[in-house]
Amino acid sequence: MPDEQGILVGDAASFVAARTVGVLATADAAGTPYAVPICYDWDGHELWIALDAKPKAVTDVRHLRRVRNILARPMVSVVVQDYLTAAWEELAYVILWGTARIVAPADDGHTAAIARLRAKYPQYQAMPIDQLPAIAIQPTRVSAWGAVGPRADRPATLEADIRGRRSVRRFMAQPVARAQIMRVLEAAGWAPSPHGRQPWRFAVVTQPARRERLAAAMGAEWQATLAQDGEPPEVVAARMAASRERIRSAPALIVPCLYLADLDVYPDAARQEAETTMAVQSLGAAIQNMLLLAYHEGLDMGWMCAPLFAPAAVRAALDLPANWLPQALLPLGYAATDPKRRPRLPLEALVNWD
Ligand SMILES: Cc1cc2nc3c(=O)[nH]c(=O)nc-3n(C[C@H](O)[C@H](O)[C@H](O)COP(=O)(O)O)c2cc1C
């Protein structure tokens, strides 16, 4: 029997957010059903569907049958499924019922939803969906069946975690519990480090205002760099918007900083440089500990290098001590899409073994 839930949360939410195609069912005033395939974005509260400019039988999106149906009868249903497998134990679906509304471009939530849809579906970048109404569906009831648990693909072996972890760049709005963030940070501490001195510190950003300050500070620095590189203004604007969206969308951000104050001091530059290199190496190990622990626990992380290029701006935005040297930005949350894996080089290309 399907597992009934009150709202779209947990594994069912992850399942919906991680997929790219669903089916929307509406009905007209007489109850005549109508189902269409949809692209959508789940923002943690509502499912958003763009009314786009794909070839359609009508020129005005307000005349689309789905729109007319929703205006007549806002009750809708959406199914998202994995139903194309010979292995029946892997079949799964989530059905949600909800109330749909047509959201005009000037209405609350429209701009953010379009940004998320464009990030999820790059094809939307070139379409004027920002100038058209969108559909927002508030779930009222959810039913999930089958292998919906997104973490079913995460068998608990170390090798599976190492191979399964990937850099995630888009997150659901679903928050991460403070205790989970603490566990991720604890994992960092168990990495090897030079003399066991743990040359790292971590800033955690969860508050919207602090996150905005960080995005703005790094954005200003990056904008200047891109302009200096001669990038056209529209390219700069698009890259800035994508980066800001990434920083905004992750429920938590960890900024790992190098902390050199406890390391050995040498009279010569070469040994001092080696000491710093060791610290950088161990911070990399600490970060990998966090990425693996997070993945193992069903969370997802990314790795952005931006703070390395704007350390002073990051320190100022987060009010960090002068001897914390920001090295990266690690978004933490639940993946909104399953990123493609980059292939790895074969061992023969990497190893000299005789
Ligand atoms: C030091 C470092 C810096 C990185 N910086 C970025 C970044 O700024 N933006 C980004 O999207 N990914 C960044 N990545 C992630 C890499 O692109 C990613 O690890 C690589 O493509 C392999 O993919 P995987 O992590 O999914 O296996 C960085 C990774 C490392 C180790």
PDB file of N, CA and C in Angstrom, residues 243-320:
ATOM      1  N   SER A 243      25.759  32.208  -9.443  1.00  0.00           N
ATOM      2  CA  SER A 243      26.547  32.021  -8.220  1.00  0.00           C
ATOM      3  C   SER A 243      25.746  32.459  -6.990  1.00  0.00           C
ATOM      4  N   ARG A 244      25.079  33.610  -7.108  1.00  0.00           N
ATOM      5  CA  ARG A 244      24.253  34.098  -5.983  1.00  0.00           C
ATOM      6  C   ARG A 244      23.165  33.101  -5.642  1.00  0.00           C
ATOM      7  N   GLU A 245      22.539  32.548  -6.697  1.00  0.00           N
ATOM      8  CA  GLU A 245      21.453  31.599  -6.488  1.00  0.00           C
ATOM      9  C   GLU A 245      21.968  30.354  -5.751  1.00  0.00           C
ATOM     10  N   ARG A 246      23.176  29.942  -6.126  1.00  0.00           N
ATOM     11  CA  ARG A 246      23.759  28.756  -5.489  1.00  0.00           C
ATOM     12  C   ARG A 246      23.988  29.005  -3.995  1.00  0.00           C
ATOM     13  N   ILE A 247      24.486  30.209  -3.697  1.00  0.00           N
ATOM     14  CA  ILE A 247      24.759  30.543  -2.291  1.00  0.00           C
ATOM     15  C   ILE A 247      23.455  30.686  -1.518  1.00  0.00           C
ATOM     16  N   ARG A 248      22.440  31.248  -2.194  1.00  0.00           N
ATOM     17  CA  ARG A 248      21.155  31.446  -1.523  1.00  0.00           C
ATOM     18  C   ARG A 248      20.415  30.140  -1.306  1.00  0.00           C
ATOM     19  N   SER A 249      20.550  29.222  -2.246  1.00  0.00           N
ATOM     20  CA  SER A 249      19.678  28.041  -2.213  1.00  0.00           C
ATOM     21  C   SER A 249      20.116  26.996  -1.187  1.00  0.00           C
ATOM     22  N   ALA A 250      21.398  26.970  -0.826  1.00  0.00           N
ATOM     23  CA  ALA A 250      21.842  25.921   0.108  1.00  0.00           C
ATOM     24  C   ALA A 250      21.389  26.275   1.523  1.00  0.00           C
ATOM     25  N   PRO A 251      20.785  25.321   2.241  1.00  0.00           N
ATOM     26  CA  PRO A 251      20.315  25.636   3.594  1.00  0.00           C
ATOM     27  C   PRO A 251      21.443  25.993   4.552  1.00  0.00           C
ATOM     28  N   ALA A 252      22.643  25.461   4.306  1.00  0.00           N
ATOM     29  CA  ALA A 252      23.774  25.821   5.166  1.00  0.00           C
ATOM     30  C   ALA A 252      25.035  25.931   4.315  1.00  0.00           C
ATOM     31  N   LEU A 253      25.941  26.797   4.767  1.00  0.00           N
ATOM     32  CA  LEU A 253      27.217  26.961   4.068  1.00  0.00           C
ATOM     33  C   LEU A 253      28.331  26.824   5.096  1.00  0.00           C
ATOM     34  N   ILE A 254      29.356  26.078   4.744  1.00  0.00           N
ATOM     35  CA  ILE A 254      30.527  25.982   5.614  1.00  0.00           C
ATOM     36  C   ILE A 254      31.697  26.632   4.881  1.00  0.00           C
ATOM     37  N   VAL A 255      32.367  27.555   5.565  1.00  0.00           N
ATOM     38  CA  VAL A 255      33.546  28.197   4.976  1.00  0.00           C
ATOM     39  C   VAL A 255      34.772  27.689   5.735  1.00  0.00           C
ATOM     40  N   PRO A 256      35.500  26.718   5.166  1.00  0.00           N
ATOM     41  CA  PRO A 256      36.700  26.231   5.838  1.00  0.00           C
ATOM     42  C   PRO A 256      37.829  27.246   5.700  1.00  0.00           C
ATOM     43  N   CYS A 257      38.474  27.532   6.810  1.00  0.00           N
ATOM     44  CA  CYS A 257      39.561  28.525   6.806  1.00  0.00           C
ATOM     45  C   CYS A 257      40.848  27.866   7.266  1.00  0.00           C
ATOM     46  N   LEU A 258      41.924  28.285   6.673  1.00  0.00           N
ATOM     47  CA  LEU A 258      43.237  27.840   7.112  1.00  0.00           C
ATOM     48  C   LEU A 258      43.599  28.645   8.362  1.00  0.00           C
ATOM     49  N   TYR A 259      44.204  27.969   9.336  1.00  0.00           N
ATOM     50  CA  TYR A 259      44.574  28.659  10.569  1.00  0.00           C
ATOM     51  C   TYR A 259      46.021  28.260  10.884  1.00  0.00           C
ATOM     52  N   LEU A 260      46.953  29.192  10.622  1.00  0.00           N
ATOM     53  CA  LEU A 260      48.375  28.841  10.655  1.00  0.00           C
ATOM     54  C   LEU A 260      49.051  29.199  11.980  1.00  0.00           C
ATOM     55  N   ALA A 261      48.298  29.824  12.887  1.00  0.00           N
ATOM     56  CA  ALA A 261      48.918  30.394  14.087  1.00  0.00           C
ATOM     57  C   ALA A 261      49.586  29.347  14.976  1.00  0.00           C
ATOM     58  N   ASP A 262      49.120  28.101  14.953  1.00  0.00           N
ATOM     59  CA  ASP A 262      49.678  27.082  15.857  1.00  0.00           C
ATOM     60  C   ASP A 262      50.776  26.241  15.211  1.00  0.00           C
ATOM     61  N   LEU A 263      51.133  26.561  13.987  1.00  0.00           N
ATOM     62  CA  LEU A 263      52.134  25.737  13.300  1.00  0.00           C
ATOM     63  C   LEU A 263      53.558  26.133  13.707  1.00  0.00           C
ATOM     64  N   ASP A 264      54.507  25.248  13.374  1.00  0.00           N
ATOM     65  CA  ASP A 264      55.900  25.540  13.680  1.00  0.00           C
ATOM     66  C   ASP A 264      56.383  26.753  12.892  1.00  0.00           C
ATOM     67  N   VAL A 265      57.335  27.456  13.478  1.00  0.00           N
ATOM     68  CA  VAL A 265      57.911  28.619  12.796  1.00  0.00           C
ATOM     69  C   VAL A 265      59.372  28.317  12.501  1.00  0.00           C
ATOM     70  N   TYR A 266      59.771  28.546  11.258  1.00  0.00           N
ATOM     71  CA  TYR A 266      61.143  28.263  10.828  1.00  0.00           C
ATOM     72  C   TYR A 266      61.842  29.544  10.423  1.00  0.00           C
ATOM     73  N   PRO A 267      63.153  29.547  10.531  1.00  0.00           N
ATOM     74  CA  PRO A 267      63.876  30.764  10.119  1.00  0.00           C
ATOM     75  C   PRO A 267      63.951  30.896   8.595  1.00  0.00           C
ATOM     76  N   ASP A 268      63.830  29.765   7.876  1.00  0.00           N
ATOM     77  CA  ASP A 268      63.979  29.853   6.420  1.00  0.00           C
ATOM     78  C   ASP A 268      62.631  29.725   5.711  1.00  0.00           C
ATOM     79  N   ALA A 269      62.544  30.416   4.569  1.00  0.00           N
ATOM     80  CA  ALA A 269      61.281  30.504   3.834  1.00  0.00           C
ATOM     81  C   ALA A 269      60.833  29.147   3.299  1.00  0.00           C
ATOM     82  N   ALA A 270      61.807  28.317   2.884  1.00  0.00           N
ATOM     83  CA  ALA A 270      61.442  27.038   2.242  1.00  0.00           C
ATOM     84  C   ALA A 270      60.696  26.143   3.223  1.00  0.00           C
ATOM     85  N   ARG A 271      61.234  26.023   4.450  1.00  0.00           N
ATOM     86  CA  ARG A 271      60.547  25.163   5.427  1.00  0.00           C
ATOM     87  C   ARG A 271      59.219  25.767   5.868  1.00  0.00           C
ATOM     88  N   GLN A 272      59.204  27.106   5.930  1.00  0.00           N
ATOM     89  CA  GLN A 272      57.939  27.749   6.317  1.00  0.00           C
ATOM     90  C   GLN A 272      56.862  27.480   5.266  1.00  0.00           C
ATOM     91  N   GLU A 273      57.293  27.507   3.995  1.00  0.00           N
ATOM     92  CA  GLU A 273      56.342  27.256   2.908  1.00  0.00           C
ATOM     93  C   GLU A 273      55.843  25.816   2.971  1.00  0.00           C
ATOM     94  N   ALA A 274      56.777  24.889   3.290  1.00  0.00           N
ATOM     95  CA  ALA A 274      56.380  23.480   3.396  1.00  0.00           C
ATOM     96  C   ALA A 274      55.370  23.293   4.536  1.00  0.00           C
ATOM     97  N   GLU A 275      55.601  24.020   5.615  1.00  0.00           N
ATOM     98  CA  GLU A 275      54.687  23.938   6.768  1.00  0.00           C
ATOM     99  C   GLU A 275      53.278  24.394   6.344  1.00  0.00           C
ATOM    100  N   THR A 276      53.231  25.489   5.572  1.00  0.00           N
ATOM    101  CA  THR A 276      51.934  25.990   5.089  1.00  0.00           C
ATOM    102  C   THR A 276      51.301  24.983   4.130  1.00  0.00           C
ATOM    103  N   THR A 277      52.128  24.396   3.270  1.00  0.00           N
ATOM    104  CA  THR A 277      51.593  23.394   2.328  1.00  0.00           C
ATOM    105  C   THR A 277      50.979  22.231   3.093  1.00  0.00           C
ATOM    106  N   MET A 278      51.665  21.805   4.149  1.00  0.00           N
ATOM    107  CA  MET A 278      51.116  20.698   4.949  1.00  0.00           C
ATOM    108  C   MET A 278      49.746  21.071   5.510  1.00  0.00           C
ATOM    109  N   ALA A 279      49.635  22.320   5.947  1.00  0.00           N
ATOM    110  CA  ALA A 279      48.349  22.766   6.504  1.00  0.00           C
ATOM    111  C   ALA A 279      47.261  22.740   5.428  1.00  0.00           C
ATOM    112  N   VAL A 280      47.619  23.209   4.233  1.00  0.00           N
ATOM    113  CA  VAL A 280      46.636  23.202   3.139  1.00  0.00           C
ATOM    114  C   VAL A 280      46.235  21.762   2.816  1.00  0.00           C
ATOM    115  N   GLN A 281      47.239  20.881   2.774  1.00  0.00           N
ATOM    116  CA  GLN A 281      46.925  19.470   2.485  1.00  0.00           C
ATOM    117  C   GLN A 281      45.963  18.916   3.529  1.00  0.00           C
ATOM    118  N   SER A 282      46.220  19.235   4.781  1.00  0.00           N
ATOM    119  CA  SER A 282      45.376  18.632   5.812  1.00  0.00           C
ATOM    120  C   SER A 282      43.978  19.254   5.816  1.00  0.00           C
ATOM    121  N   LEU A 283      43.885  20.514   5.423  1.00  0.00           N
ATOM    122  CA  LEU A 283      42.542  21.101   5.320  1.00  0.00           C
ATOM    123  C   LEU A 283      41.762  20.387   4.210  1.00  0.00           C
ATOM    124  N   GLY A 284      42.465  20.025   3.133  1.00  0.00           N
ATOM    125  CA  GLY A 284      41.807  19.245   2.076  1.00  0.00           C
ATOM    126  C   GLY A 284      41.280  17.923   2.617  1.00  0.00           C
ATOM    127  N   ALA A 285      42.083  17.283   3.477  1.00  0.00           N
ATOM    128  CA  ALA A 285      41.652  16.007   4.078  1.00  0.00           C
ATOM    129  C   ALA A 285      40.435  16.243   4.976  1.00  0.00           C
ATOM    130  N   ALA A 286      40.469  17.349   5.717  1.00  0.00           N
ATOM    131  CA  ALA A 286      39.340  17.661   6.610  1.00  0.00           C
ATOM    132  C   ALA A 286      38.067  17.903   5.795  1.00  0.00           C
ATOM    133  N   ILE A 287      38.221  18.591   4.675  1.00  0.00           N
ATOM    134  CA  ILE A 287      37.051  18.853   3.825  1.00  0.00           C
ATOM    135  C   ILE A 287      36.507  17.540   3.278  1.00  0.00           C
ATOM    136  N   GLN A 288      37.403  16.670   2.827  1.00  0.00           N
ATOM    137  CA  GLN A 288      36.920  15.388   2.286  1.00  0.00           C
ATOM    138  C   GLN A 288      36.199  14.580   3.372  1.00  0.00           C
ATOM    139  N   ASN A 289      36.699  14.646   4.600  1.00  0.00           N
ATOM    140  CA  ASN A 289      35.982  13.980   5.703  1.00  0.00           C
ATOM    141  C   ASN A 289      34.544  14.485   5.796  1.00  0.00           C
ATOM    142  N   MET A 290      34.396  15.797   5.680  1.00  0.00           N
ATOM    143  CA  MET A 290      33.049  16.388   5.781  1.00  0.00           C
ATOM    144  C   MET A 290      32.181  15.937   4.614  1.00  0.00           C
ATOM    145  N   LEU A 291      32.747  15.959   3.414  1.00  0.00           N
ATOM    146  CA  LEU A 291      31.963  15.583   2.234  1.00  0.00           C
ATOM    147  C   LEU A 291      31.491  14.137   2.354  1.00  0.00           C
ATOM    148  N   LEU A 292      32.377  13.275   2.807  1.00  0.00           N
ATOM    149  CA  LEU A 292      32.017  11.852   2.898  1.00  0.00           C
ATOM    150  C   LEU A 292      31.006  11.592   4.014  1.00  0.00           C
ATOM    151  N   LEU A 293      31.238  12.213   5.167  1.00  0.00           N
ATOM    152  CA  LEU A 293      30.291  12.016   6.284  1.00  0.00           C
ATOM    153  C   LEU A 293      28.905  12.516   5.877  1.00  0.00           C
ATOM    154  N   ALA A 294      28.873  13.694   5.246  1.00  0.00           N
ATOM    155  CA  ALA A 294      27.586  14.264   4.830  1.00  0.00           C
ATOM    156  C   ALA A 294      26.901  13.312   3.859  1.00  0.00           C
ATOM    157  N   TYR A 295      27.638  12.830   2.897  1.00  0.00           N
ATOM    158  CA  TYR A 295      27.053  11.929   1.903  1.00  0.00           C
ATOM    159  C   TYR A 295      26.538  10.657   2.575  1.00  0.00           C
ATOM    160  N   HIS A 296      27.339  10.131   3.468  1.00  0.00           N
ATOM    161  CA  HIS A 296      26.970   8.907   4.178  1.00  0.00           C
ATOM    162  C   HIS A 296      25.673   9.093   4.976  1.00  0.00           C
ATOM    163  N   GLU A 297      25.478  10.306   5.484  1.00  0.00           N
ATOM    164  CA  GLU A 297      24.295  10.582   6.315  1.00  0.00           C
ATOM    165  C   GLU A 297      23.083  10.991   5.487  1.00  0.00           C
ATOM    166  N   GLY A 298      23.233  10.943   4.153  1.00  0.00           N
ATOM    167  CA  GLY A 298      22.098  11.285   3.297  1.00  0.00           C
ATOM    168  C   GLY A 298      22.041  12.741   2.889  1.00  0.00           C
ATOM    169  N   LEU A 299      23.080  13.500   3.270  1.00  0.00           N
ATOM    170  CA  LEU A 299      23.145  14.913   2.870  1.00  0.00           C
ATOM    171  C   LEU A 299      24.000  15.048   1.608  1.00  0.00           C
ATOM    172  N   ASP A 300      24.071  16.247   1.104  1.00  0.00           N
ATOM    173  CA  ASP A 300      24.889  16.504  -0.079  1.00  0.00           C
ATOM    174  C   ASP A 300      25.666  17.789   0.123  1.00  0.00           C
ATOM    175  N   MET A 301      26.838  17.830  -0.486  1.00  0.00           N
ATOM    176  CA  MET A 301      27.666  19.038  -0.379  1.00  0.00           C
ATOM    177  C   MET A 301      28.264  19.397  -1.726  1.00  0.00           C
ATOM    178  N   GLY A 302      28.687  20.619  -1.832  1.00  0.00           N
ATOM    179  CA  GLY A 302      29.430  21.071  -2.999  1.00  0.00           C
ATOM    180  C   GLY A 302      30.744  21.671  -2.526  1.00  0.00           C
ATOM    181  N   TRP A 303      31.515  22.157  -3.468  1.00  0.00           N
ATOM    182  CA  TRP A 303      32.801  22.765  -3.149  1.00  0.00           C
ATOM    183  C   TRP A 303      32.991  23.942  -4.089  1.00  0.00           C
ATOM    184  N   MET A 304      33.007  25.129  -3.568  1.00  0.00           N
ATOM    185  CA  MET A 304      33.239  26.321  -4.392  1.00  0.00           C
ATOM    186  C   MET A 304      34.520  26.993  -3.909  1.00  0.00           C
ATOM    187  N   CYS A 305      35.336  27.411  -4.862  1.00  0.00           N
ATOM    188  CA  CYS A 305      36.646  27.946  -4.476  1.00  0.00           C
ATOM    189  C   CYS A 305      36.618  29.465  -4.279  1.00  0.00           C
ATOM    190  N   ALA A 306      35.475  30.107  -4.532  1.00  0.00           N
ATOM    191  CA  ALA A 306      35.407  31.580  -4.579  1.00  0.00           C
ATOM    192  C   ALA A 306      36.101  32.288  -3.393  1.00  0.00           C
ATOM    193  N   PRO A 307      35.924  31.822  -2.143  1.00  0.00           N
ATOM    194  CA  PRO A 307      36.544  32.565  -1.033  1.00  0.00           C
ATOM    195  C   PRO A 307      38.066  32.673  -1.137  1.00  0.00           C
ATOM    196  N   LEU A 308      38.669  31.721  -1.828  1.00  0.00           N
ATOM    197  CA  LEU A 308      40.120  31.753  -2.003  1.00  0.00           C
ATOM    198  C   LEU A 308      40.539  33.012  -2.754  1.00  0.00           C
ATOM    199  N   PHE A 309      39.621  33.525  -3.597  1.00  0.00           N
ATOM    200  CA  PHE A 309      39.943  34.698  -4.409  1.00  0.00           C
ATOM    201  C   PHE A 309      39.463  36.006  -3.773  1.00  0.00           C
ATOM    202  N   ALA A 310      38.757  35.885  -2.680  1.00  0.00           N
ATOM    203  CA  ALA A 310      38.266  37.106  -2.016  1.00  0.00           C
ATOM    204  C   ALA A 310      38.309  36.916  -0.504  1.00  0.00           C
ATOM    205  N   PRO A 311      39.486  36.519   0.039  1.00  0.00           N
ATOM    206  CA  PRO A 311      39.519  36.176   1.471  1.00  0.00           C
ATOM    207  C   PRO A 311      39.159  37.350   2.386  1.00  0.00           C
ATOM    208  N   ALA A 312      39.635  38.538   2.029  1.00  0.00           N
ATOM    209  CA  ALA A 312      39.375  39.683   2.917  1.00  0.00           C
ATOM    210  C   ALA A 312      37.882  40.023   2.914  1.00  0.00           C
ATOM    211  N   ALA A 313      37.257  39.953   1.726  1.00  0.00           N
ATOM    212  CA  ALA A 313      35.833  40.272   1.633  1.00  0.00           C
ATOM    213  C   ALA A 313      35.006  39.257   2.427  1.00  0.00           C
ATOM    214  N   VAL A 314      35.403  37.979   2.354  1.00  0.00           N
ATOM    215  CA  VAL A 314      34.677  36.937   3.093  1.00  0.00           C
ATOM    216  C   VAL A 314      34.843  37.145   4.600  1.00  0.00           C
ATOM    217  N   ARG A 315      36.072  37.447   5.004  1.00  0.00           N
ATOM    218  CA  ARG A 315      36.325  37.683   6.434  1.00  0.00           C
ATOM    219  C   ARG A 315      35.477  38.842   6.942  1.00  0.00           C
ATOM    220  N   ALA A 316      35.441  39.914   6.143  1.00  0.00           N
ATOM    221  CA  ALA A 316      34.679  41.098   6.571  1.00  0.00           C
ATOM    222  C   ALA A 316      33.180  40.766   6.626  1.00  0.00           C
ATOM    223  N   ALA A 317      32.695  40.075   5.612  1.00  0.00           N
ATOM    224  CA  ALA A 317      31.250  39.786   5.551  1.00  0.00           C
ATOM    225  C   ALA A 317      30.819  38.901   6.713  1.00  0.00           C
ATOM    226  N   LEU A 318      31.713  37.994   7.137  1.00  0.00           N
ATOM    227  CA  LEU A 318      31.341  37.033   8.189  1.00  0.00           C
ATOM    228  C   LEU A 318      31.913  37.440   9.551  1.00  0.00           C
ATOM    229  N   ASP A 319      32.615  38.558   9.572  1.00  0.00           N
ATOM    230  CA  ASP A 319      33.180  39.050  10.818  1.00  0.00           C
ATOM    231  C   ASP A 319      34.137  38.020  11.440  1.00  0.00           C
ATOM    232  N   LEU A 320      35.063  37.541  10.651  1.00  0.00           N
ATOM    233  CA  LEU A 320      36.003  36.513  11.115  1.00  0.00           C
ATOM    234  C   LEU A 320      37.322  37.158  11.536  1.00  0.00           C
TER     235      LEU A 320
END
